[in-house]
Short mmCIF file of N, CA, C and O in Angstrom, two decimals:
data_model
loop_
_atom_site.label_atom_id
_atom_site.label_comp_id
_atom_site.label_asym_id
_atom_site.label_seq_id
_atom_site.Cartn_x
_atom_site.Cartn_y
_atom_site.Cartn_z
N MET A 1 -36.27 -116.77 92.09
CA MET A 1 -35.22 -118.26 92.32
C MET A 1 -36.18 -118.67 90.61
O MET A 1 -36.80 -118.32 90.54
N ASP A 2 -34.39 -118.37 90.10
CA ASP A 2 -35.91 -119.70 89.16
C ASP A 2 -35.36 -121.19 89.53
O ASP A 2 -34.43 -121.45 89.51
N LEU A 3 -36.70 -122.64 89.63
CA LEU A 3 -36.86 -122.78 90.09
C LEU A 3 -37.21 -123.85 89.31
O LEU A 3 -38.84 -123.76 88.66
N ASP A 4 -36.64 -125.06 89.30
CA ASP A 4 -37.07 -126.66 88.57
C ASP A 4 -38.23 -127.26 88.86
O ASP A 4 -38.48 -127.89 90.62
N PRO A 5 -39.64 -127.43 89.07
CA PRO A 5 -40.38 -128.03 89.90
C PRO A 5 -40.70 -129.50 89.62
O PRO A 5 -41.40 -129.84 89.97
N THR A 6 -39.75 -129.85 88.86
CA THR A 6 -39.72 -131.28 88.64
C THR A 6 -38.66 -132.07 90.04
O THR A 6 -38.57 -132.83 90.14
N GLU A 7 -37.86 -131.48 90.88
CA GLU A 7 -36.53 -131.77 91.13
C GLU A 7 -38.10 -131.56 92.45
O GLU A 7 -37.84 -130.23 92.78
N TRP A 8 -36.76 -131.76 92.96
CA TRP A 8 -38.14 -131.92 94.59
C TRP A 8 -37.44 -130.86 95.71
O TRP A 8 -39.07 -129.66 96.50
N PHE A 9 -36.06 -130.72 96.33
CA PHE A 9 -36.12 -129.50 96.37
C PHE A 9 -36.66 -128.29 95.80
O PHE A 9 -36.87 -127.26 96.78
N GLN A 10 -36.55 -127.96 94.71
CA GLN A 10 -37.18 -126.86 94.17
C GLN A 10 -38.37 -126.26 93.76
O GLN A 10 -38.57 -125.90 93.86
N ASN A 11 -38.76 -127.91 93.86
CA ASN A 11 -40.58 -127.90 93.76
C ASN A 11 -41.16 -127.30 95.69
O ASN A 11 -41.82 -126.84 95.62
N GLN A 12 -39.82 -127.51 96.64
CA GLN A 12 -40.40 -127.52 97.80
C GLN A 12 -40.49 -125.82 97.85
O GLN A 12 -40.91 -124.96 98.88
N LEU A 13 -39.27 -125.57 97.31
CA LEU A 13 -39.37 -123.74 97.68
C LEU A 13 -40.20 -122.68 96.76
O LEU A 13 -40.45 -121.94 97.05
N ARG A 14 -40.97 -123.71 95.37
CA ARG A 14 -41.64 -122.95 94.62
C ARG A 14 -42.90 -123.05 95.44
O ARG A 14 -43.40 -121.65 94.94
N ARG A 15 -43.57 -124.02 96.45
CA ARG A 15 -44.40 -123.79 97.34
C ARG A 15 -44.24 -123.20 98.29
O ARG A 15 -45.74 -122.79 98.26
N GLY A 16 -42.50 -121.84 98.92
CA GLY A 16 -43.32 -121.77 99.32
C GLY A 16 -42.51 -121.99 101.29
O GLY A 16 -42.17 -121.59 101.80
N ASN A 17 -42.00 -123.16 100.72
CA ASN A 17 -41.69 -124.08 101.72
C ASN A 17 -39.88 -123.58 101.88
O ASN A 17 -39.64 -123.75 101.24
N GLU A 18 -39.57 -123.28 103.59
CA GLU A 18 -38.14 -123.00 104.23
C GLU A 18 -37.32 -124.18 104.14
O GLU A 18 -37.54 -124.90 104.73
N ILE A 19 -36.50 -124.53 103.97
CA ILE A 19 -35.09 -125.33 103.72
C ILE A 19 -34.27 -125.53 104.83
O ILE A 19 -33.96 -124.27 104.88
N GLU A 20 -34.34 -125.64 105.84
CA GLU A 20 -33.38 -126.04 106.34
C GLU A 20 -33.26 -124.52 107.23
O GLU A 20 -31.94 -123.77 107.51
N PRO A 21 -34.69 -123.86 107.92
CA PRO A 21 -34.47 -123.27 109.14
C PRO A 21 -32.90 -122.75 109.62
O PRO A 21 -33.08 -121.44 109.94
N GLN A 22 -32.91 -123.96 110.65
CA GLN A 22 -33.01 -123.66 111.97
C GLN A 22 -30.93 -122.49 111.13
O GLN A 22 -30.36 -122.19 110.82
N THR A 23 -30.32 -124.11 109.75
CA THR A 23 -29.13 -123.55 109.17
C THR A 23 -29.40 -121.90 108.62
O THR A 23 -28.03 -121.50 109.10
N LEU A 24 -30.28 -121.93 108.05
CA LEU A 24 -30.11 -120.48 107.55
C LEU A 24 -30.77 -119.10 108.44
O LEU A 24 -29.59 -118.07 108.62
N ASP A 25 -30.97 -119.30 110.18
CA ASP A 25 -31.51 -118.50 111.11
C ASP A 25 -29.61 -118.39 111.66
O ASP A 25 -28.83 -117.17 111.81
N ALA A 26 -28.42 -119.17 111.67
CA ALA A 26 -27.48 -119.40 112.15
C ALA A 26 -26.53 -118.61 110.83
O ALA A 26 -25.67 -117.35 111.33
N TYR A 27 -27.09 -118.82 109.17
CA TYR A 27 -26.16 -117.78 108.48
C TYR A 27 -26.66 -116.21 108.81
O TYR A 27 -25.53 -115.89 108.70
N ARG A 28 -27.66 -116.44 109.48
CA ARG A 28 -28.72 -114.75 109.39
C ARG A 28 -27.74 -114.14 110.31
O ARG A 28 -27.47 -112.72 110.38
N ALA A 29 -27.08 -115.12 111.49
CA ALA A 29 -26.73 -115.04 112.64
C ALA A 29 -25.33 -114.22 112.49
O ALA A 29 -25.27 -113.59 113.54
N ILE A 30 -25.13 -115.22 111.94
CA ILE A 30 -23.33 -114.99 112.22
C ILE A 30 -22.59 -114.11 111.46
O ILE A 30 -21.61 -113.40 111.66
N LEU A 31 -23.45 -114.05 110.14
CA LEU A 31 -22.25 -113.63 108.92
C LEU A 31 -22.67 -112.22 108.71
O LEU A 31 -23.52 -111.74 109.24
N GLU A 32 -22.00 -111.19 108.52
CA GLU A 32 -21.76 -109.89 108.35
C GLU A 32 -21.21 -109.38 106.65
O GLU A 32 -20.66 -110.40 106.02
N PRO A 33 -21.69 -108.03 106.85
CA PRO A 33 -21.33 -108.13 106.10
C PRO A 33 -19.71 -107.59 106.01
O PRO A 33 -19.42 -106.98 106.58
N GLY A 34 -19.43 -107.58 104.95
CA GLY A 34 -17.94 -107.67 104.55
C GLY A 34 -17.78 -109.50 104.51
O GLY A 34 -16.06 -109.47 104.37
N TYR A 35 -18.39 -110.45 104.76
CA TYR A 35 -17.22 -111.58 105.67
C TYR A 35 -17.11 -112.42 103.89
O TYR A 35 -17.52 -111.90 103.30
N VAL A 36 -16.37 -113.84 104.10
CA VAL A 36 -16.41 -114.17 103.17
C VAL A 36 -16.70 -115.82 103.43
O VAL A 36 -17.26 -116.38 104.35
N TYR A 37 -18.37 -116.07 102.57
CA TYR A 37 -18.58 -117.61 102.66
C TYR A 37 -19.00 -118.11 101.07
O TYR A 37 -18.63 -117.75 100.54
N ILE A 38 -18.34 -119.59 101.97
CA ILE A 38 -18.29 -119.92 100.49
C ILE A 38 -19.05 -121.72 100.95
O ILE A 38 -19.06 -121.84 102.45
N ASP A 39 -19.77 -121.79 100.45
CA ASP A 39 -21.22 -122.73 99.46
C ASP A 39 -20.19 -124.18 98.79
O ASP A 39 -20.42 -124.60 97.82
N VAL A 40 -19.85 -124.90 100.04
CA VAL A 40 -19.15 -126.56 99.52
C VAL A 40 -20.52 -127.36 98.90
O VAL A 40 -21.10 -127.92 99.75
N GLY A 41 -20.45 -127.53 98.06
CA GLY A 41 -21.73 -128.96 97.04
C GLY A 41 -22.98 -127.89 97.22
O GLY A 41 -23.99 -127.62 98.19
N ALA A 42 -22.83 -126.93 96.45
CA ALA A 42 -23.97 -125.36 96.19
C ALA A 42 -24.95 -126.32 96.09
O ALA A 42 -26.23 -124.80 96.56
N HIS A 43 -25.41 -127.01 95.06
CA HIS A 43 -26.66 -127.31 94.67
C HIS A 43 -26.86 -126.20 93.33
O HIS A 43 -26.52 -125.85 92.82
N ILE A 44 -28.49 -125.59 93.93
CA ILE A 44 -28.52 -123.95 92.64
C ILE A 44 -28.51 -123.20 93.91
O ILE A 44 -28.88 -122.30 92.57
N GLY A 45 -28.39 -123.40 94.79
CA GLY A 45 -27.67 -121.57 95.02
C GLY A 45 -27.90 -120.79 95.90
O GLY A 45 -28.49 -119.58 96.83
N TYR A 46 -29.46 -122.10 96.46
CA TYR A 46 -30.19 -121.40 97.58
C TYR A 46 -29.54 -120.60 98.91
O TYR A 46 -29.81 -119.99 99.10
N GLN A 47 -28.95 -121.20 99.49
CA GLN A 47 -28.19 -120.76 100.06
C GLN A 47 -27.03 -119.86 101.00
O GLN A 47 -26.82 -118.61 101.23
N THR A 48 -26.51 -119.86 98.43
CA THR A 48 -25.48 -118.71 99.09
C THR A 48 -26.09 -117.66 98.33
O THR A 48 -25.95 -116.65 98.78
N LEU A 49 -27.76 -117.28 98.34
CA LEU A 49 -28.50 -116.18 98.16
C LEU A 49 -28.46 -115.29 99.26
O LEU A 49 -28.59 -115.11 99.43
N VAL A 50 -29.32 -116.96 100.62
CA VAL A 50 -29.33 -116.10 101.90
C VAL A 50 -28.34 -115.56 102.26
O VAL A 50 -27.93 -114.73 103.24
N ALA A 51 -27.05 -116.15 102.07
CA ALA A 51 -25.60 -115.94 102.89
C ALA A 51 -25.20 -113.77 101.89
O ALA A 51 -24.72 -113.08 103.00
N ARG A 52 -25.51 -114.46 100.76
CA ARG A 52 -25.09 -112.85 99.97
C ARG A 52 -26.05 -111.63 100.45
O ARG A 52 -24.78 -110.11 100.77
N LYS A 53 -27.22 -112.05 101.37
CA LYS A 53 -27.96 -110.94 101.46
C LYS A 53 -27.11 -110.69 103.16
O LYS A 53 -27.36 -109.47 103.82
N SER A 54 -26.42 -111.48 103.36
CA SER A 54 -26.18 -111.05 105.08
C SER A 54 -24.54 -110.39 105.19
O SER A 54 -24.60 -109.70 105.62
N VAL A 55 -23.78 -111.19 103.36
CA VAL A 55 -22.86 -110.76 103.94
C VAL A 55 -22.15 -109.13 102.54
O VAL A 55 -21.48 -108.02 102.81
N GLY A 56 -23.63 -108.53 102.57
CA GLY A 56 -23.97 -107.81 100.29
C GLY A 56 -22.38 -107.72 99.57
O GLY A 56 -21.81 -108.63 99.81
N PRO A 57 -22.51 -106.37 99.54
CA PRO A 57 -22.48 -106.34 98.23
C PRO A 57 -20.69 -105.76 98.52
O PRO A 57 -19.95 -106.60 97.98
N SER A 58 -20.14 -105.97 99.43
CA SER A 58 -18.67 -105.81 100.34
C SER A 58 -18.42 -106.82 100.96
O SER A 58 -16.98 -107.39 101.02
N GLY A 59 -19.02 -108.25 100.63
CA GLY A 59 -18.65 -109.49 101.12
C GLY A 59 -18.75 -110.07 99.91
O GLY A 59 -18.26 -109.76 98.12
N MET A 60 -18.11 -111.59 99.84
CA MET A 60 -18.25 -112.36 98.29
C MET A 60 -19.02 -114.01 98.80
O MET A 60 -17.86 -113.91 100.06
N VAL A 61 -19.27 -113.98 98.13
CA VAL A 61 -19.72 -115.61 97.84
C VAL A 61 -19.04 -116.42 96.95
O VAL A 61 -19.02 -116.01 95.81
N ILE A 62 -18.42 -118.11 97.54
CA ILE A 62 -17.66 -118.45 96.58
C ILE A 62 -19.02 -119.53 96.41
O ILE A 62 -19.20 -120.55 97.52
N ALA A 63 -19.29 -120.87 95.60
CA ALA A 63 -19.42 -121.41 95.51
C ALA A 63 -19.43 -122.32 94.51
O ALA A 63 -19.04 -122.28 93.53
N ILE A 64 -19.38 -123.64 95.33
CA ILE A 64 -18.64 -125.05 94.78
C ILE A 64 -19.58 -125.90 94.67
O ILE A 64 -20.97 -126.57 95.67
N GLU A 65 -19.84 -126.45 93.52
CA GLU A 65 -20.51 -127.00 92.72
C GLU A 65 -20.31 -127.74 91.92
O GLU A 65 -19.66 -126.91 90.52
N PRO A 66 -20.19 -129.83 91.57
CA PRO A 66 -19.26 -129.99 90.45
C PRO A 66 -20.14 -130.75 89.93
O PRO A 66 -20.38 -130.71 88.19
N GLN A 67 -21.95 -130.32 89.48
CA GLN A 67 -22.44 -130.73 88.00
C GLN A 67 -22.95 -129.41 87.56
O GLN A 67 -23.68 -128.16 87.50
N PRO A 68 -23.19 -129.70 86.02
CA PRO A 68 -23.36 -128.67 85.48
C PRO A 68 -24.43 -127.56 85.53
O PRO A 68 -24.62 -126.00 85.73
N TYR A 69 -25.54 -128.81 85.25
CA TYR A 69 -26.50 -128.15 86.24
C TYR A 69 -27.18 -127.22 86.58
O TYR A 69 -27.91 -126.66 86.25
N SER A 70 -26.61 -127.74 88.57
CA SER A 70 -26.88 -126.97 89.01
C SER A 70 -25.45 -125.78 89.13
O SER A 70 -26.18 -124.89 89.51
N CYS A 71 -25.03 -125.58 88.20
CA CYS A 71 -24.26 -124.53 88.50
C CYS A 71 -24.27 -123.59 87.57
O CYS A 71 -24.55 -121.94 88.11
N ALA A 72 -25.00 -123.66 86.85
CA ALA A 72 -26.13 -122.88 85.46
C ALA A 72 -27.48 -122.28 86.51
O ALA A 72 -27.64 -121.68 86.19
N ARG A 73 -27.88 -123.15 87.09
CA ARG A 73 -28.65 -122.35 88.13
C ARG A 73 -28.11 -121.58 89.25
O ARG A 73 -28.72 -120.56 89.37
N ILE A 74 -27.15 -121.90 89.46
CA ILE A 74 -26.26 -120.56 90.73
C ILE A 74 -26.23 -119.54 89.89
O ILE A 74 -26.81 -118.87 90.20
N VAL A 75 -25.60 -119.14 88.56
CA VAL A 75 -25.32 -118.72 87.70
C VAL A 75 -26.74 -117.71 87.58
O VAL A 75 -26.92 -116.52 87.21
N LYS A 76 -27.69 -118.46 86.89
CA LYS A 76 -28.65 -117.53 86.84
C LYS A 76 -29.30 -116.90 87.49
O LYS A 76 -30.08 -115.58 87.83
N ASN A 77 -29.53 -117.89 88.46
CA ASN A 77 -30.57 -117.35 90.21
C ASN A 77 -29.22 -115.86 90.99
O ASN A 77 -30.67 -115.44 91.40
N TRP A 78 -28.46 -115.94 90.65
CA TRP A 78 -27.71 -115.15 91.17
C TRP A 78 -27.31 -114.06 89.79
O TRP A 78 -28.21 -112.40 90.65
N SER A 79 -27.74 -114.34 88.19
CA SER A 79 -28.28 -113.35 87.36
C SER A 79 -29.64 -112.20 87.47
O SER A 79 -29.54 -111.60 88.18
N LEU A 80 -30.57 -112.78 87.86
CA LEU A 80 -31.75 -112.96 88.64
C LEU A 80 -32.34 -111.59 89.62
O LEU A 80 -32.45 -110.79 89.26
N ASN A 81 -30.99 -112.06 90.31
CA ASN A 81 -30.97 -110.73 91.78
C ASN A 81 -29.72 -110.05 91.39
O ASN A 81 -29.92 -109.18 93.15
N GLN A 82 -29.79 -109.53 90.49
CA GLN A 82 -28.63 -108.94 90.42
C GLN A 82 -27.28 -109.03 90.79
O GLN A 82 -26.93 -107.46 91.59
N PHE A 83 -26.58 -110.13 92.08
CA PHE A 83 -25.69 -110.21 92.81
C PHE A 83 -23.99 -110.61 91.97
O PHE A 83 -24.45 -111.84 90.96
N GLY A 84 -23.52 -109.71 91.89
CA GLY A 84 -22.28 -110.00 91.64
C GLY A 84 -20.82 -109.85 91.88
O GLY A 84 -20.18 -110.45 91.38
N ASN A 85 -21.19 -110.64 93.17
CA ASN A 85 -19.83 -110.95 94.21
C ASN A 85 -20.22 -112.65 94.08
O ASN A 85 -20.13 -112.45 95.49
N VAL A 86 -19.90 -113.11 93.45
CA VAL A 86 -20.19 -114.39 93.18
C VAL A 86 -19.39 -115.34 91.75
O VAL A 86 -18.80 -115.23 91.51
N ILE A 87 -18.47 -116.17 92.91
CA ILE A 87 -17.71 -117.36 92.55
C ILE A 87 -17.60 -118.23 92.48
O ILE A 87 -18.41 -119.14 93.61
N VAL A 88 -18.29 -119.60 90.78
CA VAL A 88 -19.22 -120.64 90.87
C VAL A 88 -17.68 -121.04 90.29
O VAL A 88 -16.97 -121.29 89.31
#
């Protein structure tokens, strides 16, 4: 992920801290290949990346985020991971 060191959340990820581990574990347990995942308030797309790993290339992830800065981060992070099945 391309992370901004000046923003707390992103800085925590840069340090290797997993944010909301119980939520991420739930995604991994519930989501399966081919599922559709919708992230409302997607911020920089961290949880969308985790969800995408579970739904795989046959699934779809829809990221809803009103802030242009965060939307740009989502698109960049998806591009860095070479994921194509995302709608922002």
